[in-house]
Short mmCIF file of C-alpha atoms and ligand atoms in Angstrom, two decimals:
data_model
loop_
_atom_site.label_atom_id
_atom_site.label_comp_id
_atom_site.label_asym_id
_atom_site.label_seq_id
_atom_site.Cartn_x
_atom_site.Cartn_y
_atom_site.Cartn_z
CA MET A 1 90.00 125.01 82.84
CA SER A 2 93.11 124.09 86.03
CA SER A 3 92.46 123.70 89.19
CA GLY A 4 96.51 123.14 89.24
CA LEU A 5 95.40 119.58 90.57
CA PRO A 6 97.17 116.64 89.02
CA THR A 7 94.73 115.16 85.63
CA PRO A 8 95.68 111.44 85.10
CA VAL A 9 93.22 110.65 82.53
CA PRO A 10 90.52 109.15 82.47
CA ARG A 11 89.70 106.23 80.48
CA PRO A 12 86.71 105.16 79.06
CA THR A 13 84.76 102.11 78.88
CA LEU A 14 82.07 100.68 77.11
CA GLU A 15 80.27 101.41 79.63
CA THR A 16 81.02 104.94 80.30
CA ALA A 17 81.83 106.59 76.72
CA PRO A 18 79.39 108.55 76.69
CA PHE A 19 80.00 109.55 80.16
CA TRP A 20 83.96 111.07 79.16
CA GLU A 21 82.58 111.76 75.18
CA ALA A 22 80.49 114.83 77.04
CA THR A 23 82.92 115.79 79.89
CA ALA A 24 85.66 117.19 76.37
CA GLU A 25 82.43 119.07 76.26
CA GLY A 26 81.82 120.75 79.69
CA ARG A 27 78.35 119.12 81.01
CA LEU A 28 77.77 115.91 82.85
CA LEU A 29 75.66 113.84 81.89
CA LEU A 30 74.40 110.59 84.30
CA PRO A 31 72.53 107.66 83.38
CA CYS A 32 68.90 107.74 84.16
CA CYS A 33 66.93 104.52 84.32
CA ASP A 34 63.72 104.39 81.94
CA ALA A 35 61.84 101.95 83.61
CA CYS A 36 62.06 103.69 86.99
CA GLY A 37 64.12 106.73 87.35
CA PHE A 38 66.88 106.50 88.95
CA VAL A 39 69.51 108.52 88.32
CA ILE A 40 72.31 105.70 88.70
CA TRP A 41 75.80 106.22 90.26
CA TYR A 42 78.73 105.00 89.03
CA PRO A 43 77.94 105.21 86.09
CA ARG A 44 76.91 101.90 84.50
CA MET A 45 74.32 100.81 81.73
CA PHE A 46 72.75 98.95 84.07
CA CYS A 47 69.78 100.11 87.10
CA PRO A 48 71.17 98.74 90.47
CA GLU A 49 67.58 99.95 91.79
CA CYS A 50 65.33 97.95 89.37
CA GLY A 51 67.67 95.73 86.88
CA SER A 52 66.97 97.08 84.27
CA THR A 53 69.18 97.77 80.87
CA ALA A 54 67.79 100.90 80.25
CA VAL A 55 69.54 103.61 79.87
CA HIS A 56 70.03 106.74 78.66
CA TRP A 57 71.40 110.12 79.50
CA ASN A 58 70.64 112.72 81.40
CA GLU A 59 72.81 115.77 81.48
CA ALA A 60 72.81 117.39 84.95
CA SER A 61 72.61 120.80 86.54
CA GLY A 62 75.65 121.28 87.84
CA ALA A 63 74.68 121.97 91.21
CA GLY A 64 75.26 119.62 94.47
CA THR A 65 76.47 120.52 98.24
CA VAL A 66 79.47 119.12 100.40
CA TYR A 67 78.01 116.33 102.01
CA SER A 68 81.51 115.39 103.52
CA TYR A 69 85.76 116.21 102.81
CA THR A 70 88.80 116.03 104.33
CA VAL A 71 91.42 117.88 102.98
CA THR A 72 94.59 114.93 102.17
CA ARG A 73 97.95 116.24 103.56
CA LYS A 74 99.91 113.63 101.77
CA GLY A 75 99.69 111.62 97.88
CA GLN A 76 99.83 108.97 96.12
CA GLY A 77 100.44 108.39 92.83
CA ALA A 78 99.72 110.92 91.01
CA TYR A 79 98.87 112.92 93.47
CA ARG A 80 102.06 111.98 95.35
CA ASP A 81 103.19 116.40 95.63
CA ALA A 82 99.82 117.92 94.73
CA GLY A 83 100.07 119.39 98.15
CA PRO A 84 96.97 120.16 100.58
CA TYR A 85 94.02 118.88 99.06
CA VAL A 86 90.14 118.32 99.20
CA MET A 87 89.37 114.95 98.27
CA ALA A 88 84.94 114.81 99.07
CA TYR A 89 81.77 113.89 98.56
CA VAL A 90 79.37 116.04 96.51
CA GLU A 91 75.47 115.13 97.03
CA LEU A 92 74.14 116.31 93.05
CA ALA A 93 70.98 118.21 92.90
CA GLU A 94 69.07 115.66 91.69
CA GLY A 95 70.63 113.23 94.22
CA PRO A 96 73.12 111.17 93.54
CA ARG A 97 76.44 111.55 95.72
CA VAL A 98 79.89 111.88 93.82
CA MET A 99 83.66 111.76 94.96
CA THR A 100 85.06 114.10 93.71
CA ASN A 101 87.97 116.92 94.64
CA ILE A 102 87.05 120.25 95.77
CA VAL A 103 88.50 123.49 93.64
CA GLY A 104 88.76 127.21 93.59
CA ALA A 105 88.19 127.37 97.35
CA ASP A 106 91.16 127.59 100.43
CA PRO A 107 90.86 124.46 101.69
CA ALA A 108 90.27 125.33 106.00
CA THR A 109 86.75 126.67 104.86
CA VAL A 110 85.68 123.78 102.54
CA HIS A 111 82.41 122.69 104.74
CA ILE A 112 79.47 120.29 105.38
CA GLY A 113 76.87 121.54 103.71
CA GLN A 114 78.43 123.81 101.16
CA ALA A 115 76.91 124.92 98.05
CA VAL A 116 79.14 124.79 95.06
CA ARG A 117 78.91 123.48 91.67
CA VAL A 118 81.22 121.44 88.83
CA VAL A 119 84.05 122.85 86.84
CA PHE A 120 85.61 120.76 84.24
CA ASP A 121 89.51 120.66 84.57
CA ASP A 122 90.85 119.03 80.70
CA THR A 123 93.36 116.84 81.41
CA GLY A 124 95.22 117.66 77.71
CA GLU A 125 92.81 114.36 75.60
CA GLY A 126 90.05 114.43 75.47
CA PRO A 127 88.20 114.11 78.90
CA ALA A 128 87.96 116.47 81.86
CA LEU A 129 88.37 115.93 85.23
CA PRO A 130 84.63 116.92 86.71
CA ARG A 131 85.59 118.54 90.18
CA PHE A 132 83.70 121.57 91.84
CA THR A 133 83.81 124.94 93.12
CA PRO A 134 82.45 127.12 95.69
CA ALA A 135 78.71 128.54 93.72
CA MET B 1 62.07 72.07 110.49
CA PRO B 2 64.22 74.99 112.65
CA PRO B 3 66.49 76.78 110.58
CA VAL B 4 70.27 75.33 110.01
CA SER B 5 72.38 76.64 112.73
CA ILE B 6 75.97 76.33 113.06
CA ARG B 7 75.91 77.18 116.74
CA GLY B 8 77.74 75.34 119.25
CA ARG B 9 78.78 73.05 115.97
CA ALA B 10 82.12 73.71 115.36
CA CYS B 11 85.16 75.12 117.55
CA ILE B 12 88.34 77.43 117.41
CA ALA B 13 91.31 74.84 118.82
CA GLY B 14 94.37 76.55 117.52
CA VAL B 15 95.58 79.85 117.17
CA TYR B 16 98.63 81.32 115.98
CA GLU B 17 99.43 84.76 115.36
CA HIS B 18 103.59 85.14 114.26
CA PRO B 19 105.64 87.27 116.31
CA LEU B 20 107.20 88.69 114.49
CA ARG B 21 106.21 92.84 112.73
CA GLU B 22 109.29 92.76 110.50
CA ILE B 23 110.35 89.99 107.84
CA PRO B 24 112.65 90.69 105.59
CA ASP B 25 114.54 87.15 104.70
CA ARG B 26 110.92 85.44 104.38
CA THR B 27 109.11 84.49 101.30
CA VAL B 28 104.88 85.42 101.70
CA ALA B 29 104.38 81.85 101.35
CA GLN B 30 106.93 80.85 103.82
CA ILE B 31 105.20 83.31 106.74
CA HIS B 32 102.16 81.17 105.25
CA ALA B 33 103.28 78.33 106.48
CA GLU B 34 105.13 78.94 109.70
CA VAL B 35 101.39 80.60 111.15
CA ALA B 36 99.24 77.12 109.96
CA LEU B 37 102.17 75.07 112.10
CA GLY B 38 101.94 77.46 114.30
CA ALA B 39 97.81 77.06 114.14
CA LEU B 40 98.35 73.98 113.92
CA ALA B 41 100.75 72.36 116.78
CA ASP B 42 98.44 75.27 119.32
CA ALA B 43 95.91 72.75 118.76
CA GLY B 44 97.53 70.06 118.61
CA LEU B 45 97.50 68.64 114.78
CA THR B 46 98.99 68.04 112.13
CA LEU B 47 98.63 69.15 108.29
CA GLY B 48 98.22 65.42 107.92
CA ASP B 49 95.22 66.35 110.06
CA VAL B 50 94.15 68.94 107.45
CA ASP B 51 90.28 68.21 105.16
CA GLY B 52 89.64 72.17 104.27
CA TYR B 53 91.83 75.22 103.65
CA PHE B 54 90.93 78.52 103.26
CA CYS B 55 93.09 81.72 102.05
CA ALA B 56 91.89 85.20 100.80
CA GLY B 57 93.88 87.36 98.95
CA ASP B 58 97.42 87.78 100.38
CA ALA B 59 97.79 84.07 99.26
CA PRO B 60 100.14 85.05 96.59
CA GLY B 61 99.66 83.11 93.75
CA PHE B 62 96.52 80.38 92.73
CA GLY B 63 95.53 81.72 96.09
CA ALA B 64 93.81 78.21 97.09
CA LEU B 65 94.92 76.04 94.82
CA SER B 66 99.34 77.26 95.48
CA MET B 67 98.97 77.28 98.59
CA ALA B 68 97.27 73.96 99.26
CA GLU B 69 100.10 72.78 97.37
CA TYR B 70 102.62 74.43 98.96
CA LEU B 71 101.60 73.26 102.40
CA GLY B 72 101.34 70.07 101.81
CA LEU B 73 97.36 69.63 101.58
CA ARG B 74 96.91 66.52 99.98
CA ASP B 75 93.38 65.59 100.90
CA LEU B 76 91.42 68.56 100.93
CA ARG B 77 86.85 68.10 100.74
CA TYR B 78 87.04 72.48 100.86
CA LEU B 79 88.52 75.26 99.70
CA ASP B 80 87.37 78.70 100.11
CA SER B 81 89.16 81.50 99.37
CA THR B 82 86.27 84.45 99.58
CA GLU B 83 88.61 87.90 99.46
CA THR B 84 86.93 90.97 101.29
CA GLY B 85 89.63 92.55 102.29
CA GLY B 86 90.63 91.92 106.80
CA SER B 87 87.35 91.21 107.22
CA SER B 88 88.04 87.42 104.50
CA TYR B 89 89.31 85.84 107.80
CA LEU B 90 85.70 86.61 109.72
CA ILE B 91 84.23 85.67 106.99
CA HIS B 92 86.33 82.09 106.05
CA ILE B 93 85.51 81.07 109.46
CA GLY B 94 82.20 81.08 109.12
CA HIS B 95 82.07 79.79 106.66
CA ALA B 96 84.27 76.76 107.93
CA ALA B 97 81.67 76.40 111.03
CA ALA B 98 79.06 76.47 107.93
CA ALA B 99 81.35 73.66 106.29
CA ILE B 100 81.28 71.55 109.13
CA ALA B 101 78.15 72.03 110.64
CA ALA B 102 77.82 70.14 107.13
CA GLY B 103 79.58 66.88 107.32
CA LYS B 104 81.46 68.38 104.46
CA CYS B 105 85.08 68.82 106.72
CA SER B 106 86.60 68.03 109.61
CA VAL B 107 89.73 70.36 110.98
CA ALA B 108 89.52 73.65 108.95
CA LEU B 109 93.11 75.73 108.13
CA VAL B 110 92.80 79.46 107.12
CA THR B 111 96.05 81.75 107.23
CA LEU B 112 97.21 85.35 106.27
CA ALA B 113 100.50 86.42 105.50
CA GLY B 114 102.32 89.62 104.19
CA LYS B 115 104.98 92.08 104.06
CA PRO B 116 104.08 95.47 103.44
CA ARG B 117 106.91 96.71 105.90
CA THR B 118 109.76 95.38 104.54
CA GLY B 119 108.39 93.74 100.79
CA GLY B 120 106.88 96.44 99.56
CA ALA B 121 103.42 97.30 98.66
CA GLN B 122 102.06 94.20 97.38
CA PRO B 123 98.15 94.74 98.18
CA GLY B 124 96.98 90.67 97.73
CA GLY B 125 93.99 90.80 95.86
CA SER B 126 94.34 94.12 93.90
CA GLY B 127 95.66 93.22 90.94
CA ALA B 128 91.62 93.06 89.37
CA PHE B 129 90.98 96.91 90.79
CA GLY B 130 91.98 98.36 88.17
CA SER B 131 89.09 96.70 85.02
CA ALA B 132 86.46 97.64 88.71
CA PRO B 133 83.81 99.22 86.65
CA GLU B 134 83.90 101.51 89.82
CA PHE B 135 87.87 102.54 90.12
CA ALA B 136 87.71 105.69 87.21
CA PHE B 137 84.66 107.83 88.93
CA GLU B 138 87.21 107.02 92.30
CA SER B 139 90.52 106.82 91.88
CA LEU B 140 91.01 110.34 89.31
CA TRP B 141 90.35 112.21 92.70
CA GLY B 142 93.20 110.80 94.11
CA PRO B 143 91.51 109.11 97.74
CA THR B 144 94.19 107.10 99.59
CA VAL B 145 93.35 104.99 103.09
CA PRO B 146 93.13 107.08 105.66
CA GLY B 147 91.00 109.84 102.95
CA ASN B 148 88.55 107.21 102.81
CA TYR B 149 88.13 107.19 106.78
CA ALA B 150 88.82 110.44 107.23
CA LEU B 151 85.48 111.40 105.14
CA ALA B 152 83.27 108.95 107.17
CA ALA B 153 84.77 110.57 110.22
CA GLN B 154 83.93 114.06 108.93
CA ARG B 155 80.75 113.07 108.41
CA HIS B 156 80.47 111.60 112.08
CA MET B 157 81.74 114.53 113.75
CA TYR B 158 78.86 116.65 111.90
CA GLU B 159 75.38 114.90 112.33
CA PHE B 160 76.87 113.77 116.42
CA GLY B 161 78.67 116.73 117.03
CA THR B 162 82.47 113.74 117.94
CA THR B 163 85.16 114.83 118.44
CA SER B 164 88.86 114.25 118.04
CA ALA B 165 89.55 113.62 121.08
CA GLN B 166 87.29 110.84 121.64
CA LEU B 167 89.20 109.50 118.72
CA ALA B 168 92.34 109.21 119.66
CA GLU B 169 90.92 107.10 123.61
CA ILE B 170 90.30 104.37 121.00
CA LYS B 171 93.86 104.96 120.80
CA VAL B 172 94.81 105.35 124.09
CA ALA B 173 92.91 102.17 125.56
CA ALA B 174 94.77 100.27 122.45
CA SER B 175 98.58 101.88 123.24
CA GLN B 176 98.30 100.80 126.93
CA HIS B 177 96.84 97.59 126.33
CA ALA B 178 100.27 97.17 124.02
CA SER B 179 102.04 98.63 126.59
CA HIS B 180 101.88 94.49 128.69
CA ASN B 181 102.95 92.88 125.00
CA PRO B 182 105.70 92.31 124.53
CA HIS B 183 105.40 91.56 120.10
CA ALA B 184 103.65 95.03 119.45
CA PHE B 185 105.22 96.94 116.96
CA LEU B 186 103.78 100.49 119.38
CA ARG B 187 104.46 99.49 122.78
CA ASP B 188 104.89 103.44 124.43
CA VAL B 189 101.45 104.61 126.68
CA VAL B 190 100.00 107.18 124.05
CA THR B 191 97.89 110.13 125.32
CA VAL B 192 95.17 112.24 124.32
CA GLU B 193 97.26 115.50 123.64
CA GLU B 194 99.72 112.95 121.69
CA VAL B 195 97.12 111.81 119.77
CA LEU B 196 96.00 115.65 118.93
CA ALA B 197 99.43 117.09 118.17
CA SER B 198 100.62 114.48 115.42
CA PRO B 199 100.72 115.32 112.33
CA MET B 200 97.20 115.82 110.60
CA VAL B 201 97.23 113.47 107.62
CA SER B 202 93.73 113.53 106.64
CA ASP B 203 91.36 115.78 108.60
CA PRO B 204 90.25 114.97 110.67
CA LEU B 205 91.91 112.06 111.18
CA HIS B 206 96.07 112.89 113.07
CA ARG B 207 99.35 109.94 112.54
CA LEU B 208 98.39 108.60 115.58
CA ASP B 209 94.82 107.90 114.56
CA CYS B 210 95.39 105.52 112.02
CA CYS B 211 96.69 101.17 112.31
CA VAL B 212 100.51 100.27 111.61
CA ILE B 213 101.30 98.81 108.95
CA THR B 214 103.45 95.56 109.66
CA ASP B 215 104.90 92.58 108.09
CA GLY B 216 103.37 89.52 109.13
CA GLY B 217 100.36 87.03 109.67
CA GLY B 218 98.22 84.63 111.48
CA ALA B 219 96.13 80.94 111.08
CA VAL B 220 93.21 79.93 113.38
CA VAL B 221 92.44 76.41 113.06
CA VAL B 222 88.80 74.90 113.18
CA VAL B 223 87.51 71.63 113.85
CA SER B 224 84.22 68.78 114.96
CA PRO B 225 82.97 69.47 118.16
CA GLU B 226 83.69 65.38 117.57
CA VAL B 227 87.56 66.49 116.90
CA ALA B 228 87.87 68.64 119.63
CA ARG B 229 86.62 65.72 122.28
CA THR B 230 90.02 64.53 121.10
CA LEU B 231 92.12 67.73 121.11
CA THR B 232 94.01 68.31 125.08
CA ARG B 233 93.89 72.65 124.83
CA PRO B 234 91.42 74.69 125.57
CA VAL B 235 88.43 75.73 122.11
CA ALA B 236 86.33 78.30 121.62
CA ARG B 237 82.84 77.88 120.81
CA ILE B 238 82.39 79.35 117.94
CA LEU B 239 78.27 80.43 118.17
CA GLY B 240 77.31 82.82 116.29
CA HIS B 241 78.56 84.53 112.42
CA GLY B 242 77.25 86.93 110.42
CA GLU B 243 78.60 89.05 107.34
CA ALA B 244 77.41 92.20 105.27
CA THR B 245 78.69 93.62 102.74
CA LYS B 246 77.62 97.69 102.91
CA ASN B 247 79.18 99.87 99.29
CA THR B 248 77.76 103.12 97.63
CA GLY B 249 74.91 102.10 98.08
CA ASN B 250 73.75 103.38 94.06
CA GLY B 251 75.41 106.48 94.85
CA ARG B 252 73.10 107.70 97.58
CA ILE B 253 75.96 106.11 99.95
CA ASP B 254 75.23 107.28 104.11
CA LEU B 255 79.23 107.21 106.41
CA THR B 256 77.74 107.15 109.28
CA TYR B 257 76.96 103.86 109.43
CA THR B 258 79.10 100.20 108.41
CA GLY B 259 78.14 96.94 107.43
CA ALA B 260 78.11 95.86 111.20
CA VAL B 261 74.59 96.84 111.27
CA TRP B 262 73.60 93.93 109.63
CA SER B 263 76.76 91.20 109.92
CA GLY B 264 75.47 92.66 114.26
CA PRO B 265 72.57 91.42 114.17
CA ARG B 266 73.44 88.56 112.36
CA ALA B 267 75.72 86.87 114.97
CA PHE B 268 73.72 87.92 117.64
CA ALA B 269 70.87 85.84 116.60
CA GLU B 270 72.39 82.91 116.04
CA ALA B 271 73.96 83.20 119.35
CA GLY B 272 71.07 83.73 121.45
CA CYS B 273 72.99 87.19 123.31
CA THR B 274 72.60 90.49 122.45
CA PRO B 275 75.93 93.16 123.58
CA ALA B 276 75.28 92.99 127.25
CA ASP B 277 76.34 89.77 127.94
CA ILE B 278 79.37 90.57 126.04
CA ASP B 279 82.78 90.10 128.14
CA TYR B 280 84.96 91.02 125.60
CA ALA B 281 85.44 92.09 122.14
CA SER B 282 88.36 92.24 119.61
CA ILE B 283 86.79 95.62 117.28
CA TYR B 284 88.41 96.07 113.73
CA ASP B 285 90.16 98.77 113.89
CA SER B 286 92.24 99.85 110.94
CA PHE B 287 91.80 103.51 112.40
CA THR B 288 90.14 105.04 115.94
CA ILE B 289 86.63 105.69 113.74
CA THR B 290 86.41 102.34 112.67
CA VAL B 291 85.59 101.34 116.35
CA LEU B 292 83.41 104.20 116.98
CA ILE B 293 80.98 103.31 113.74
CA THR B 294 80.94 99.71 114.55
CA LEU B 295 80.17 99.84 118.55
CA GLU B 296 77.17 102.24 117.88
CA ASP B 297 76.08 99.20 114.79
CA LEU B 298 76.66 96.69 116.44
CA GLY B 299 74.48 98.12 119.02
CA PHE B 300 77.02 98.68 122.51
CA CYS B 301 75.36 102.26 122.51
CA GLU B 302 72.84 104.05 121.41
CA ARG B 303 73.99 105.07 116.68
CA GLY B 304 76.19 108.32 117.01
CA ARG B 305 76.89 107.79 120.72
CA GLY B 306 80.07 106.04 120.37
CA GLY B 307 81.97 108.34 121.13
CA ALA B 308 81.03 108.43 124.35
CA PHE B 309 80.81 105.12 124.88
CA VAL B 310 84.74 105.57 124.26
CA ALA B 311 85.32 108.26 126.42
CA ASP B 312 86.94 108.04 130.32
CA GLY B 313 88.68 104.40 129.05
CA GLY B 314 85.31 102.78 128.76
CA LEU B 315 87.16 101.19 125.84
CA LEU B 316 90.27 99.65 129.48
CA ALA B 317 91.02 96.25 129.61
CA PRO B 318 90.68 94.12 132.20
CA HIS B 319 87.33 97.15 134.19
CA GLY B 320 85.85 99.23 130.72
CA ARG B 321 82.60 99.33 129.89
CA LEU B 322 83.83 96.62 127.28
CA PRO B 323 87.59 95.71 127.45
CA PHE B 324 88.41 95.68 123.45
CA ASN B 325 91.39 94.97 121.88
CA THR B 326 93.65 93.76 124.88
CA ASP B 327 96.92 92.88 122.09
CA GLY B 328 96.52 96.50 120.87
CA GLY B 329 95.00 95.62 118.09
CA GLY B 330 95.20 97.06 114.84
CA LEU B 331 96.31 100.86 115.83
CA CYS B 332 99.79 99.33 118.23
CA ASN B 333 100.17 95.81 118.18
CA ASN B 334 100.20 94.33 114.90
CA HIS B 335 97.85 94.44 110.88
CA PRO B 336 100.15 92.51 109.20
CA ALA B 337 99.50 91.76 105.67
CA ASN B 338 97.22 95.46 106.15
CA ARG B 339 93.89 92.93 107.26
CA GLY B 340 93.41 93.52 110.89
CA GLY B 341 90.75 90.46 110.25
CA MET B 342 93.07 87.70 111.77
CA THR B 343 94.48 89.25 114.69
CA LYS B 344 90.77 90.49 115.67
CA VAL B 345 90.08 86.99 116.40
CA ILE B 346 92.89 85.10 117.72
CA GLU B 347 93.38 87.97 120.42
CA ALA B 348 89.92 87.11 121.47
CA VAL B 349 90.47 83.29 121.41
CA ARG B 350 93.29 84.07 124.63
CA GLN B 351 90.79 85.56 126.41
CA LEU B 352 88.03 82.52 126.54
CA ARG B 353 90.88 80.42 127.42
CA GLY B 354 91.98 82.75 129.83
CA GLU B 355 95.53 82.95 128.34
CA ALA B 356 95.50 87.06 127.54
CA HIS B 357 98.22 88.94 129.11
CA PRO B 358 97.46 89.31 132.66
CA ALA B 359 97.99 93.00 133.34
CA VAL B 360 94.68 92.43 130.65
CA GLN B 361 93.42 89.31 130.67
CA VAL B 362 89.24 89.75 131.51
CA PRO B 363 88.46 88.01 134.71
CA ASP B 364 85.85 85.11 133.72
CA CYS B 365 85.36 86.15 129.88
CA ARG B 366 83.07 83.72 128.20
CA LEU B 367 81.57 85.99 125.46
CA ALA B 368 83.51 87.19 122.79
CA LEU B 369 83.12 89.21 119.99
CA ALA B 370 85.41 90.09 116.86
CA HIS B 371 84.34 91.89 114.11
CA GLY B 372 86.74 92.73 110.85
CA THR B 373 85.69 95.33 108.55
CA GLY B 374 87.24 95.42 104.93
CA GLY B 375 87.86 97.15 102.12
CA ALA B 376 86.81 100.92 102.82
CA LEU B 377 84.44 102.91 105.48
CA SER B 378 83.94 106.22 102.48
CA THR B 379 83.38 103.34 99.54
CA ARG B 380 82.91 99.25 99.87
CA MET B 381 83.71 96.84 102.46
CA GLY B 382 82.54 93.66 104.20
CA SER B 383 81.62 93.70 107.78
CA ALA B 384 81.79 89.92 109.63
CA THR B 385 81.38 89.75 113.00
CA LEU B 386 82.28 86.28 115.06
CA ILE B 387 80.42 85.32 118.42
CA LEU B 388 82.53 83.10 120.40
CA GLY B 389 82.48 81.41 123.97
CA ARG B 390 84.58 79.70 126.37
CA ASP B 391 85.38 75.71 126.17
CA GLU B 392 82.06 74.39 129.15
ZN1 LIG C 401 65.72 101.18 87.18
#
């Protein structure tokens, strides 16, 4: 899909390549600790809760709620001409609070506690950006 | 063995705030040198007396190594380039006090300088941001500096009913203080209505909820009690220091508090006092929300009650509940190099010396607190608290 927002292209690293490869297929992966079960964010091959390096990828449900948000009137960099856009923290059903955008909604209607679901904005170069839209 | 403490074992003997807010004709290194000389002169010392040097990411080139050479500091025994953004300088002063208490140095110089207003964006220490492991998982969604504070403000309003008018009271108090400061970048007194009518930058933060962007700099000289006894100007005794980091908490961030919940109690415990004992507070004010949450975290009011605490002139000098940022703070006076920690300490020292502007000087100011918040409220920050006492 395309939300109309800028789609800067992520640069996958040795640790995050599987995450970004999955976004190209419309799947949101979350790293989970084999040792303690913690769902880790941001993605890394290390569990910051228990120190384990045994981490595997689980597919997220894509469901979440808005934890906080702001309507940025003027962005910078790739977002310089994006006009008002919503930057937010969404709390995923699996636990992590992730920075993202709320798209497909009038910014004036976005609110804390709002149910949202993931959508993927194609960057045109493989990876897609996970964003969220009202459920 | 009793716990080792810096309490009373080091003093701030000299401070200097660059008087200009636009400095197009000098390099960042030149401004570092200018403020270094200013603070040393204020202390009654010279570059040749300095045996400890502290700077952060705003220092050009190879940081402390480049600046030590530029400044001609030949006999350095102690170096520290801790980088936590705008709170770095409070951490430096705490570290300098510890180094002095341990006998590692006796005259420590801390400098800050930068030119974000006329020199283009050169945010020191940011060269490696692009390689930070968290970078991709934030930058791709267009975060801005105001946006990274607005997220915290929005959540605070949701959980506690804090209002934009309450946040505006913080700017109003700062503007009243700045009206007495001839060097302040913004000297006009503003009203709550004017703050609320200023353009929305990133909901719920208006333009007048944001600090100024200024060139400038500042420096502090920390000395041992033995050195202090040879000097004539009044010193500020360093009684307590606390520092902490807070981050996204492995993806479970809580936006309603800052690292001050840890740095504050550490500083109060070392100083042996409580928030009720503080006569004057310099509170980091990158945005109005930074002040409000920090006041709660430091224990000046209950969690969630910051809005009521700052309302009705609560922060006004000299007679408010807690006189704050009497130079006008980052909101009106100065935010050199986009880093407000140094000027927080400098105004606290002015208050303890009785050298603040008479209109805002707190009578019989004995105990002052200075707090820095570097980084961003909505992601990761370095928090640092200093408690300073008047020369006795
Ligand atoms: Zn684990």
